[in-house]
C-alpha cells in the first residue's frame, strides 16, 4: 500500500507542476492584456509555486531511489527536504501577496471586473483539480504542496466573488481586502506545517505512533523484563524508524527466544516502520548504553 502511495505522489506532483506552470504563463499574458496588477502579482506568486513544485517533483523522484552505501536508509528524507523548501517558498509568497494587498489599499485602483471574472473561473478549475489530485497524498511533501494549491483556489474564489461584486458595485478596496484575509489564513496553516516539518527534520517522534504504548506491548510479551533506549523517528512523515533494547527474563530454551522474537515482529508489523532494530539482552548482561544513560542523569 505504501508503494502505491509513493508511486502516485510522483504522478500527482508532476501533474500539479505542469498545470501550475501552464497557468502561470496564461496569467502573465492575460494580466497584461486586461491591465490587472492583481493578476500579474498572482502570476509572480504562481511562478514561485511552479519552481517549488518542480523542486518537489524532483526530490520526490529522488526519494524513491534504493538505499546506497552513502544513504543506507534510502532517499526518502529528500521528500522531507522538498516539504521544507515548499513551506519556506509559500511563506515568502504569502508575505509578497500581503505586501501587494497593502500597497493596493494605500493606492486603490479599479481592475477590469469582466477579465477578472473569466480568469477566476479558469483559476478555480485548474488549481482546484490539481489540489484535489494531491489531497489524497500521504507524504508531508504532498500535504505542503496541497496548501500551495488551496491557497491559489481560495485566492481565485476571492477574485471571482470580488469580480461579481465589482460588476455591480465598483469598489477598489474589495479585492486587496479579500487577498489579505486569505493570505493570512494560508500563512497560519503553512507555519504549522513548517513547524511539523522542522520537528521531523530534527528527528522528533512522529505523532501517529505512541512510543509508550509500543513499549507497553513489548513488555507484555512473556519472558520480557523491560525496555530501554527506545527511539522512533520519521524518514518523510509517513515511513518511520524504530530502535529499542529489550531486556529478557531468565529463559529455559531456544524456543523461548524464538517466541520473543516472533512476538516482537508481530508488534512491529502493526506500525508504519520501514526499518526497525531491536537488541535483546539476556539476564545479567550489562548494557553499556544504559550505564551511560544512568551516569548522565546522575
PDB file of C-alpha atoms in Angstrom:
ATOM      1  CA  UNK A   1       0.000   0.000   0.000  1.00  0.00           C
ATOM      2  CA  UNK A   2       2.854   2.381   0.862  1.00  0.00           C
ATOM      3  CA  UNK A   3       4.448   1.657  -2.527  1.00  0.00           C
ATOM      4  CA  UNK A   4       1.174   2.536  -4.258  1.00  0.00           C
ATOM      5  CA  UNK A   5       1.004   5.898  -2.464  1.00  0.00           C
ATOM      6  CA  UNK A   6       4.641   6.654  -3.271  1.00  0.00           C
ATOM      7  CA  UNK A   7       4.079   5.870  -6.950  1.00  0.00           C
ATOM      8  CA  UNK A   8       1.018   8.150  -7.058  1.00  0.00           C
ATOM      9  CA  UNK A   9       2.837  11.018  -5.338  1.00  0.00           C
ATOM     10  CA  UNK A  10       5.271  11.426  -8.270  1.00  0.00           C
ATOM     11  CA  UNK A  11       2.438  11.448 -10.850  1.00  0.00           C
ATOM     12  CA  UNK A  12       0.404  13.939  -8.804  1.00  0.00           C
ATOM     13  CA  UNK A  13       3.350  16.291  -8.274  1.00  0.00           C
ATOM     14  CA  UNK A  14       4.221  16.154 -11.992  1.00  0.00           C
ATOM     15  CA  UNK A  15       0.597  16.957 -12.922  1.00  0.00           C
ATOM     16  CA  UNK A  16       0.470  19.830 -10.416  1.00  0.00           C
ATOM     17  CA  UNK A  17       3.786  21.219 -11.741  1.00  0.00           C
ATOM     18  CA  UNK A  18       2.752  21.302 -15.406  1.00  0.00           C
ATOM     19  CA  UNK A  19      -0.746  22.638 -14.608  1.00  0.00           C
ATOM     20  CA  UNK A  20       0.692  25.389 -12.416  1.00  0.00           C
ATOM     21  CA  UNK A  21       3.420  26.373 -14.888  1.00  0.00           C
ATOM     22  CA  UNK A  22       0.984  26.485 -17.833  1.00  0.00           C
ATOM     23  CA  UNK A  23      -1.496  28.565 -15.863  1.00  0.00           C
ATOM     24  CA  UNK A  24       1.283  30.954 -14.721  1.00  0.00           C
ATOM     25  CA  UNK A  25       2.162  31.688 -18.366  1.00  0.00           C
ATOM     26  CA  UNK A  26      -1.539  32.268 -19.181  1.00  0.00           C
ATOM     27  CA  UNK A  27      -1.790  34.619 -16.156  1.00  0.00           C
ATOM     28  CA  UNK A  28       1.233  36.678 -17.241  1.00  0.00           C
ATOM     29  CA  UNK A  29      -0.182  37.204 -20.744  1.00  0.00           C
ATOM     30  CA  UNK A  30      -3.770  37.683 -19.547  1.00  0.00           C
ATOM     31  CA  UNK A  31      -2.826  40.037 -16.700  1.00  0.00           C
ATOM     32  CA  UNK A  32      -1.033  42.280 -19.160  1.00  0.00           C
ATOM     33  CA  UNK A  33      -3.982  42.046 -21.608  1.00  0.00           C
ATOM     34  CA  UNK A  34      -6.667  43.083 -19.058  1.00  0.00           C
ATOM     35  CA  UNK A  35      -4.274  45.552 -17.382  1.00  0.00           C
ATOM     36  CA  UNK A  36      -4.673  43.916 -13.968  1.00  0.00           C
ATOM     37  CA  UNK A  37      -1.849  44.359 -11.461  1.00  0.00           C
ATOM     38  CA  UNK A  38      -3.546  41.866  -9.127  1.00  0.00           C
ATOM     39  CA  UNK A  39      -3.428  39.075 -11.725  1.00  0.00           C
ATOM     40  CA  UNK A  40       0.196  39.863 -12.656  1.00  0.00           C
ATOM     41  CA  UNK A  41       1.109  39.824  -8.943  1.00  0.00           C
ATOM     42  CA  UNK A  42      -0.579  36.446  -8.591  1.00  0.00           C
ATOM     43  CA  UNK A  43       1.327  35.228 -11.656  1.00  0.00           C
ATOM     44  CA  UNK A  44       4.622  36.141  -9.955  1.00  0.00           C
ATOM     45  CA  UNK A  45       3.442  34.260  -6.868  1.00  0.00           C
ATOM     46  CA  UNK A  46       2.428  31.271  -9.028  1.00  0.00           C
ATOM     47  CA  UNK A  47       5.845  31.319 -10.722  1.00  0.00           C
ATOM     48  CA  UNK A  48       7.361  30.778  -7.260  1.00  0.00           C
ATOM     49  CA  UNK A  49       4.864  27.953  -6.737  1.00  0.00           C
ATOM     50  CA  UNK A  50       5.902  26.373 -10.049  1.00  0.00           C
ATOM     51  CA  UNK A  51       9.587  26.463  -9.082  1.00  0.00           C
ATOM     52  CA  UNK A  52       8.840  24.837  -5.718  1.00  0.00           C
ATOM     53  CA  UNK A  53       6.537  22.246  -7.344  1.00  0.00           C
ATOM     54  CA  UNK A  54       9.305  21.341  -9.802  1.00  0.00           C
ATOM     55  CA  UNK A  55      11.741  21.043  -6.894  1.00  0.00           C
ATOM     56  CA  UNK A  56       9.279  18.833  -5.005  1.00  0.00           C
ATOM     57  CA  UNK A  57       8.723  16.600  -8.027  1.00  0.00           C
ATOM     58  CA  UNK A  58      12.491  16.127  -8.452  1.00  0.00           C
ATOM     59  CA  UNK A  59      13.061  15.461  -4.745  1.00  0.00           C
ATOM     60  CA  UNK A  60      10.082  13.081  -4.652  1.00  0.00           C
ATOM     61  CA  UNK A  61      11.605  11.083  -7.544  1.00  0.00           C
ATOM     62  CA  UNK A  62      14.955  11.092  -5.742  1.00  0.00           C
ATOM     63  CA  UNK A  63      13.294   9.901  -2.510  1.00  0.00           C
ATOM     64  CA  UNK A  64      12.243   6.636  -4.212  1.00  0.00           C
ATOM     65  CA  UNK A  65      15.799   5.557  -5.049  1.00  0.00           C
ATOM     66  CA  UNK A  66      17.055   2.426  -3.334  1.00  0.00           C
ATOM     67  CA  UNK A  67      19.411   2.581  -0.366  1.00  0.00           C
ATOM     68  CA  UNK A  68      23.112   3.032  -1.154  1.00  0.00           C
ATOM     69  CA  UNK A  69      26.359   2.905   0.813  1.00  0.00           C
ATOM     70  CA  UNK A  70      26.142   6.678   1.304  1.00  0.00           C
ATOM     71  CA  UNK A  71      22.406   6.717   2.180  1.00  0.00           C
ATOM     72  CA  UNK A  72      21.804   3.442   3.998  1.00  0.00           C
ATOM     73  CA  UNK A  73      18.202   4.413   4.900  1.00  0.00           C
ATOM     74  CA  UNK A  74      17.455   5.285   1.278  1.00  0.00           C
ATOM     75  CA  UNK A  75      16.457   8.688  -0.095  1.00  0.00           C
ATOM     76  CA  UNK A  76      13.009   9.133   1.492  1.00  0.00           C
ATOM     77  CA  UNK A  77      14.257  12.040   3.604  1.00  0.00           C
ATOM     78  CA  UNK A  78      14.741  14.088   0.417  1.00  0.00           C
ATOM     79  CA  UNK A  79      10.940  14.266   0.230  1.00  0.00           C
ATOM     80  CA  UNK A  80      11.015  15.967   3.645  1.00  0.00           C
ATOM     81  CA  UNK A  81      13.565  18.434   2.257  1.00  0.00           C
ATOM     82  CA  UNK A  82      11.049  19.209  -0.508  1.00  0.00           C
ATOM     83  CA  UNK A  83       8.383  19.918   2.129  1.00  0.00           C
ATOM     84  CA  UNK A  84      10.770  22.290   3.936  1.00  0.00           C
ATOM     85  CA  UNK A  85      11.662  24.216   0.747  1.00  0.00           C
ATOM     86  CA  UNK A  86       7.998  24.463  -0.237  1.00  0.00           C
ATOM     87  CA  UNK A  87       6.885  25.731   3.155  1.00  0.00           C
ATOM     88  CA  UNK A  88       9.546  28.475   3.039  1.00  0.00           C
ATOM     89  CA  UNK A  89       8.634  29.436  -0.557  1.00  0.00           C
ATOM     90  CA  UNK A  90       4.928  29.541   0.338  1.00  0.00           C
ATOM     91  CA  UNK A  91       5.580  31.762   3.377  1.00  0.00           C
ATOM     92  CA  UNK A  92       7.625  34.151   1.210  1.00  0.00           C
ATOM     93  CA  UNK A  93       4.862  34.095  -1.426  1.00  0.00           C
ATOM     94  CA  UNK A  94       2.196  34.871   1.182  1.00  0.00           C
ATOM     95  CA  UNK A  95       4.257  37.764   2.541  1.00  0.00           C
ATOM     96  CA  UNK A  96       4.560  39.069  -1.049  1.00  0.00           C
ATOM     97  CA  UNK A  97       0.769  38.857  -1.543  1.00  0.00           C
ATOM     98  CA  UNK A  98       0.150  40.656   1.781  1.00  0.00           C
ATOM     99  CA  UNK A  99       2.596  43.407   0.768  1.00  0.00           C
ATOM    100  CA  UNK A 100       0.887  43.840  -2.629  1.00  0.00           C
ATOM    101  CA  UNK A 101      -2.547  43.957  -0.986  1.00  0.00           C
ATOM    102  CA  UNK A 102      -1.418  46.649   1.496  1.00  0.00           C
ATOM    103  CA  UNK A 103       0.087  48.721  -1.344  1.00  0.00           C
ATOM    104  CA  UNK A 104      -3.174  48.384  -3.292  1.00  0.00           C
ATOM    105  CA  UNK A 105      -5.165  49.550  -0.232  1.00  0.00           C
ATOM    106  CA  UNK A 106      -2.876  52.588   0.053  1.00  0.00           C
ATOM    107  CA  UNK A 107      -3.177  53.401  -3.678  1.00  0.00           C
ATOM    108  CA  UNK A 108      -6.541  51.952  -4.798  1.00  0.00           C
ATOM    109  CA  UNK A 109      -7.062  51.147  -8.481  1.00  0.00           C
ATOM    110  CA  UNK A 110     -10.046  49.756 -10.353  1.00  0.00           C
ATOM    111  CA  UNK A 111      -9.500  46.466 -12.176  1.00  0.00           C
ATOM    112  CA  UNK A 112     -11.199  45.026 -15.272  1.00  0.00           C
ATOM    113  CA  UNK A 113     -14.004  43.165 -13.469  1.00  0.00           C
ATOM    114  CA  UNK A 114     -15.070  41.123 -16.515  1.00  0.00           C
ATOM    115  CA  UNK A 115     -11.484  39.987 -17.230  1.00  0.00           C
ATOM    116  CA  UNK A 116     -11.027  39.103 -13.536  1.00  0.00           C
ATOM    117  CA  UNK A 117     -14.229  37.023 -13.646  1.00  0.00           C
ATOM    118  CA  UNK A 118     -13.099  34.822 -16.565  1.00  0.00           C
ATOM    119  CA  UNK A 119      -9.599  34.372 -15.160  1.00  0.00           C
ATOM    120  CA  UNK A 120     -11.051  33.480 -11.758  1.00  0.00           C
ATOM    121  CA  UNK A 121     -13.215  30.718 -13.292  1.00  0.00           C
ATOM    122  CA  UNK A 122     -10.163  29.264 -15.043  1.00  0.00           C
ATOM    123  CA  UNK A 123      -8.033  29.639 -11.896  1.00  0.00           C
ATOM    124  CA  UNK A 124     -10.542  27.824  -9.680  1.00  0.00           C
ATOM    125  CA  UNK A 125     -10.871  24.982 -12.228  1.00  0.00           C
ATOM    126  CA  UNK A 126      -7.134  24.442 -12.843  1.00  0.00           C
ATOM    127  CA  UNK A 127      -5.899  24.814  -9.258  1.00  0.00           C
ATOM    128  CA  UNK A 128      -8.938  23.032  -7.807  1.00  0.00           C
ATOM    129  CA  UNK A 129      -8.297  19.970  -9.954  1.00  0.00           C
ATOM    130  CA  UNK A 130      -4.598  19.884  -9.019  1.00  0.00           C
ATOM    131  CA  UNK A 131      -5.396  20.352  -5.285  1.00  0.00           C
ATOM    132  CA  UNK A 132      -7.976  17.530  -5.432  1.00  0.00           C
ATOM    133  CA  UNK A 133      -5.420  15.168  -7.005  1.00  0.00           C
ATOM    134  CA  UNK A 134      -2.782  15.979  -4.390  1.00  0.00           C
ATOM    135  CA  UNK A 135      -5.166  15.997  -1.404  1.00  0.00           C
ATOM    136  CA  UNK A 136      -5.046  12.171  -1.366  1.00  0.00           C
ATOM    137  CA  UNK A 137      -1.262  12.256  -0.839  1.00  0.00           C
ATOM    138  CA  UNK A 138       0.218  10.718   2.297  1.00  0.00           C
ATOM    139  CA  UNK A 139       3.679  12.310   2.419  1.00  0.00           C
ATOM    140  CA  UNK A 140       4.332  15.600   4.195  1.00  0.00           C
ATOM    141  CA  UNK A 141       5.701  16.940   0.913  1.00  0.00           C
ATOM    142  CA  UNK A 142       2.333  16.372  -0.834  1.00  0.00           C
ATOM    143  CA  UNK A 143       0.412  17.890   2.081  1.00  0.00           C
ATOM    144  CA  UNK A 144       2.511  21.064   1.963  1.00  0.00           C
ATOM    145  CA  UNK A 145       2.091  21.278  -1.838  1.00  0.00           C
ATOM    146  CA  UNK A 146      -1.675  20.868  -1.376  1.00  0.00           C
ATOM    147  CA  UNK A 147      -1.611  24.078   0.681  1.00  0.00           C
ATOM    148  CA  UNK A 148       0.091  25.817  -2.238  1.00  0.00           C
ATOM    149  CA  UNK A 149      -2.817  24.856  -4.454  1.00  0.00           C
ATOM    150  CA  UNK A 150      -5.523  25.500  -1.837  1.00  0.00           C
ATOM    151  CA  UNK A 151      -4.072  28.990  -1.438  1.00  0.00           C
ATOM    152  CA  UNK A 152      -4.468  29.536  -5.177  1.00  0.00           C
ATOM    153  CA  UNK A 153      -8.022  28.097  -5.223  1.00  0.00           C
ATOM    154  CA  UNK A 154      -9.105  30.329  -2.320  1.00  0.00           C
ATOM    155  CA  UNK A 155      -7.383  33.285  -3.940  1.00  0.00           C
ATOM    156  CA  UNK A 156      -9.264  32.756  -7.200  1.00  0.00           C
ATOM    157  CA  UNK A 157     -12.570  32.209  -5.378  1.00  0.00           C
ATOM    158  CA  UNK A 158     -11.962  35.583  -3.725  1.00  0.00           C
ATOM    159  CA  UNK A 159     -11.214  37.136  -7.130  1.00  0.00           C
ATOM    160  CA  UNK A 160     -14.374  35.506  -8.530  1.00  0.00           C
ATOM    161  CA  UNK A 161     -16.564  36.909  -5.729  1.00  0.00           C
ATOM    162  CA  UNK A 162     -14.862  40.296  -5.950  1.00  0.00           C
ATOM    163  CA  UNK A 163     -15.279  40.450  -9.742  1.00  0.00           C
ATOM    164  CA  UNK A 164     -19.023  39.680  -9.487  1.00  0.00           C
ATOM    165  CA  UNK A 165     -19.486  42.381  -6.829  1.00  0.00           C
ATOM    166  CA  UNK A 166     -17.342  44.842  -8.839  1.00  0.00           C
ATOM    167  CA  UNK A 167     -19.520  44.306 -11.910  1.00  0.00           C
ATOM    168  CA  UNK A 168     -22.464  45.759  -9.943  1.00  0.00           C
ATOM    169  CA  UNK A 169     -20.812  47.852  -7.197  1.00  0.00           C
ATOM    170  CA  UNK A 170     -17.379  49.194  -8.220  1.00  0.00           C
ATOM    171  CA  UNK A 171     -15.081  49.352  -5.161  1.00  0.00           C
ATOM    172  CA  UNK A 172     -11.255  49.374  -5.414  1.00  0.00           C
ATOM    173  CA  UNK A 173     -10.757  48.211  -1.805  1.00  0.00           C
ATOM    174  CA  UNK A 174     -12.629  44.895  -2.046  1.00  0.00           C
ATOM    175  CA  UNK A 175     -10.051  42.775  -3.897  1.00  0.00           C
ATOM    176  CA  UNK A 176      -6.994  43.672  -1.733  1.00  0.00           C
ATOM    177  CA  UNK A 177      -9.030  43.251   1.487  1.00  0.00           C
ATOM    178  CA  UNK A 178     -10.020  39.703   0.491  1.00  0.00           C
ATOM    179  CA  UNK A 179      -6.438  38.936  -0.557  1.00  0.00           C
ATOM    180  CA  UNK A 180      -5.189  39.965   2.899  1.00  0.00           C
ATOM    181  CA  UNK A 181      -7.640  37.655   4.691  1.00  0.00           C
ATOM    182  CA  UNK A 182      -6.827  34.641   2.511  1.00  0.00           C
ATOM    183  CA  UNK A 183      -3.053  35.193   2.669  1.00  0.00           C
ATOM    184  CA  UNK A 184      -3.219  35.446   6.485  1.00  0.00           C
ATOM    185  CA  UNK A 185      -5.236  32.198   6.697  1.00  0.00           C
ATOM    186  CA  UNK A 186      -2.784  30.316   4.454  1.00  0.00           C
ATOM    187  CA  UNK A 187       0.222  31.760   6.287  1.00  0.00           C
ATOM    188  CA  UNK A 188      -1.140  30.475   9.603  1.00  0.00           C
ATOM    189  CA  UNK A 189      -1.575  26.933   8.235  1.00  0.00           C
ATOM    190  CA  UNK A 190       1.766  26.814   6.433  1.00  0.00           C
ATOM    191  CA  UNK A 191       3.651  27.953   9.539  1.00  0.00           C
ATOM    192  CA  UNK A 192       2.055  24.999  11.377  1.00  0.00           C
ATOM    193  CA  UNK A 193       3.232  22.682   8.546  1.00  0.00           C
ATOM    194  CA  UNK A 194       6.698  24.217   8.697  1.00  0.00           C
ATOM    195  CA  UNK A 195       6.875  23.518  12.429  1.00  0.00           C
ATOM    196  CA  UNK A 196       5.874  19.897  11.780  1.00  0.00           C
ATOM    197  CA  UNK A 197       8.490  19.562   9.014  1.00  0.00           C
ATOM    198  CA  UNK A 198      11.297  21.057  11.134  1.00  0.00           C
ATOM    199  CA  UNK A 199      10.214  18.828  14.040  1.00  0.00           C
ATOM    200  CA  UNK A 200      10.597  15.715  11.839  1.00  0.00           C
ATOM    201  CA  UNK A 201      13.871  17.038  10.381  1.00  0.00           C
ATOM    202  CA  UNK A 202      15.232  17.263  13.932  1.00  0.00           C
ATOM    203  CA  UNK A 203      14.150  13.624  14.418  1.00  0.00           C
ATOM    204  CA  UNK A 204      11.221  14.394  16.691  1.00  0.00           C
ATOM    205  CA  UNK A 205       8.910  11.481  17.398  1.00  0.00           C
ATOM    206  CA  UNK A 206       6.149  11.236  14.730  1.00  0.00           C
ATOM    207  CA  UNK A 207       2.681  11.978  16.109  1.00  0.00           C
ATOM    208  CA  UNK A 208       0.933   8.952  14.546  1.00  0.00           C
ATOM    209  CA  UNK A 209       2.772   6.427  16.768  1.00  0.00           C
ATOM    210  CA  UNK A 210       2.801   6.217  20.563  1.00  0.00           C
ATOM    211  CA  UNK A 211       6.185   5.142  21.925  1.00  0.00           C
ATOM    212  CA  UNK A 212       4.913   4.370  25.438  1.00  0.00           C
ATOM    213  CA  UNK A 213       2.078   2.201  24.032  1.00  0.00           C
ATOM    214  CA  UNK A 214       4.538   0.193  21.897  1.00  0.00           C
ATOM    215  CA  UNK A 215       6.889  -0.295  24.869  1.00  0.00           C
ATOM    216  CA  UNK A 216       3.914  -1.453  26.967  1.00  0.00           C
ATOM    217  CA  UNK A 217       3.056  -4.041  24.286  1.00  0.00           C
ATOM    218  CA  UNK A 218       6.655  -5.274  24.194  1.00  0.00           C
ATOM    219  CA  UNK A 219       6.855  -5.553  27.994  1.00  0.00           C
ATOM    220  CA  UNK A 220       3.632  -7.622  27.948  1.00  0.00           C
ATOM    221  CA  UNK A 221       5.408 -10.380  25.967  1.00  0.00           C
ATOM    222  CA  UNK A 222       6.186 -13.482  28.030  1.00  0.00           C
ATOM    223  CA  UNK A 223       9.908 -13.585  29.028  1.00  0.00           C
ATOM    224  CA  UNK A 224      10.371  -9.806  28.510  1.00  0.00           C
ATOM    225  CA  UNK A 225      11.513  -7.953  31.631  1.00  0.00           C
ATOM    226  CA  UNK A 226      11.949  -4.342  30.480  1.00  0.00           C
ATOM    227  CA  UNK A 227      12.798  -1.986  27.611  1.00  0.00           C
ATOM    228  CA  UNK A 228      15.229   0.913  27.338  1.00  0.00           C
ATOM    229  CA  UNK A 229      16.851   3.133  24.724  1.00  0.00           C
ATOM    230  CA  UNK A 230      13.693   3.125  22.593  1.00  0.00           C
ATOM    231  CA  UNK A 231      13.784   5.658  19.761  1.00  0.00           C
ATOM    232  CA  UNK A 232      11.304   6.468  16.967  1.00  0.00           C
ATOM    233  CA  UNK A 233      11.859   8.975  14.158  1.00  0.00           C
ATOM    234  CA  UNK A 234      10.455   9.532  10.694  1.00  0.00           C
ATOM    235  CA  UNK A 235      12.091   9.488   7.272  1.00  0.00           C
ATOM    236  CA  UNK A 236       9.416  11.523   5.455  1.00  0.00           C
ATOM    237  CA  UNK A 237       6.384  11.894   7.735  1.00  0.00           C
ATOM    238  CA  UNK A 238       4.924   8.583   6.507  1.00  0.00           C
ATOM    239  CA  UNK A 239       7.670   5.934   6.876  1.00  0.00           C
ATOM    240  CA  UNK A 240       9.248   5.599  10.327  1.00  0.00           C
ATOM    241  CA  UNK A 241      12.290   4.020  12.013  1.00  0.00           C
ATOM    242  CA  UNK A 242      12.212   2.182  15.359  1.00  0.00           C
ATOM    243  CA  UNK A 243      15.050   1.004  17.622  1.00  0.00           C
ATOM    244  CA  UNK A 244      14.953  -0.449  21.130  1.00  0.00           C
ATOM    245  CA  UNK A 245      16.814  -2.587  23.661  1.00  0.00           C
ATOM    246  CA  UNK A 246      14.726  -5.383  25.217  1.00  0.00           C
ATOM    247  CA  UNK A 247      15.862  -6.968  28.498  1.00  0.00           C
ATOM    248  CA  UNK A 248      14.810 -10.622  28.843  1.00  0.00           C
ATOM    249  CA  UNK A 249      13.856 -12.646  31.917  1.00  0.00           C
ATOM    250  CA  UNK A 250      15.593 -15.981  32.599  1.00  0.00           C
ATOM    251  CA  UNK A 251      14.993 -18.289  29.623  1.00  0.00           C
ATOM    252  CA  UNK A 252      14.643 -22.071  29.649  1.00  0.00           C
ATOM    253  CA  UNK A 253      15.219 -22.904  25.978  1.00  0.00           C
ATOM    254  CA  UNK A 254      15.888 -21.627  22.448  1.00  0.00           C
ATOM    255  CA  UNK A 255      12.119 -21.820  21.814  1.00  0.00           C
ATOM    256  CA  UNK A 256      11.624 -19.059  24.406  1.00  0.00           C
ATOM    257  CA  UNK A 257      13.969 -16.751  22.453  1.00  0.00           C
ATOM    258  CA  UNK A 258      12.185 -17.553  19.174  1.00  0.00           C
ATOM    259  CA  UNK A 259       8.818 -16.849  20.812  1.00  0.00           C
ATOM    260  CA  UNK A 260      10.001 -13.389  21.948  1.00  0.00           C
ATOM    261  CA  UNK A 261      11.421 -12.597  18.505  1.00  0.00           C
ATOM    262  CA  UNK A 262       8.242 -13.667  16.702  1.00  0.00           C
ATOM    263  CA  UNK A 263       6.103 -11.590  19.074  1.00  0.00           C
ATOM    264  CA  UNK A 264       8.350  -8.561  18.523  1.00  0.00           C
ATOM    265  CA  UNK A 265       7.980  -8.935  14.737  1.00  0.00           C
ATOM    266  CA  UNK A 266       4.201  -9.227  15.116  1.00  0.00           C
ATOM    267  CA  UNK A 267       4.068  -5.949  17.059  1.00  0.00           C
ATOM    268  CA  UNK A 268       6.346  -4.162  14.573  1.00  0.00           C
ATOM    269  CA  UNK A 269       4.114  -5.147  11.619  1.00  0.00           C
ATOM    270  CA  UNK A 270       1.222  -3.207  13.165  1.00  0.00           C
ATOM    271  CA  UNK A 271       3.035   0.110  12.759  1.00  0.00           C
ATOM    272  CA  UNK A 272       4.373   2.117   9.751  1.00  0.00           C
ATOM    273  CA  UNK A 273       8.005   1.194  10.415  1.00  0.00           C
ATOM    274  CA  UNK A 274      10.143   0.938   7.301  1.00  0.00           C
ATOM    275  CA  UNK A 275      13.167  -0.039   9.421  1.00  0.00           C
ATOM    276  CA  UNK A 276      13.343  -1.476  12.914  1.00  0.00           C
ATOM    277  CA  UNK A 277      16.244  -2.760  15.007  1.00  0.00           C
ATOM    278  CA  UNK A 278      15.708  -4.478  18.350  1.00  0.00           C
ATOM    279  CA  UNK A 279      18.570  -5.689  20.536  1.00  0.00           C
ATOM    280  CA  UNK A 280      17.685  -8.427  23.031  1.00  0.00           C
ATOM    281  CA  UNK A 281      19.738  -8.571  26.224  1.00  0.00           C
ATOM    282  CA  UNK A 282      19.914 -11.605  28.496  1.00  0.00           C
ATOM    283  CA  UNK A 283      19.700 -11.697  32.293  1.00  0.00           C
ATOM    284  CA  UNK A 284      22.947 -10.445  33.786  1.00  0.00           C
ATOM    285  CA  UNK A 285      24.087  -8.878  30.511  1.00  0.00           C
ATOM    286  CA  UNK A 286      25.447  -5.368  31.043  1.00  0.00           C
ATOM    287  CA  UNK A 287      24.197  -2.698  28.604  1.00  0.00           C
ATOM    288  CA  UNK A 288      26.869  -0.062  28.067  1.00  0.00           C
ATOM    289  CA  UNK A 289      24.333   2.476  26.713  1.00  0.00           C
ATOM    290  CA  UNK A 290      22.051   2.042  29.757  1.00  0.00           C
ATOM    291  CA  UNK A 291      25.021   2.533  32.072  1.00  0.00           C
ATOM    292  CA  UNK A 292      25.966   5.731  30.198  1.00  0.00           C
ATOM    293  CA  UNK A 293      22.377   6.971  30.394  1.00  0.00           C
ATOM    294  CA  UNK A 294      22.232   6.449  34.170  1.00  0.00           C
ATOM    295  CA  UNK A 295      25.605   8.189  34.517  1.00  0.00           C
ATOM    296  CA  UNK A 296      24.346  11.208  32.501  1.00  0.00           C
ATOM    297  CA  UNK A 297      21.226  11.548  34.676  1.00  0.00           C
ATOM    298  CA  UNK A 298      23.145  11.291  37.973  1.00  0.00           C
TER     299      UNK A 298
END
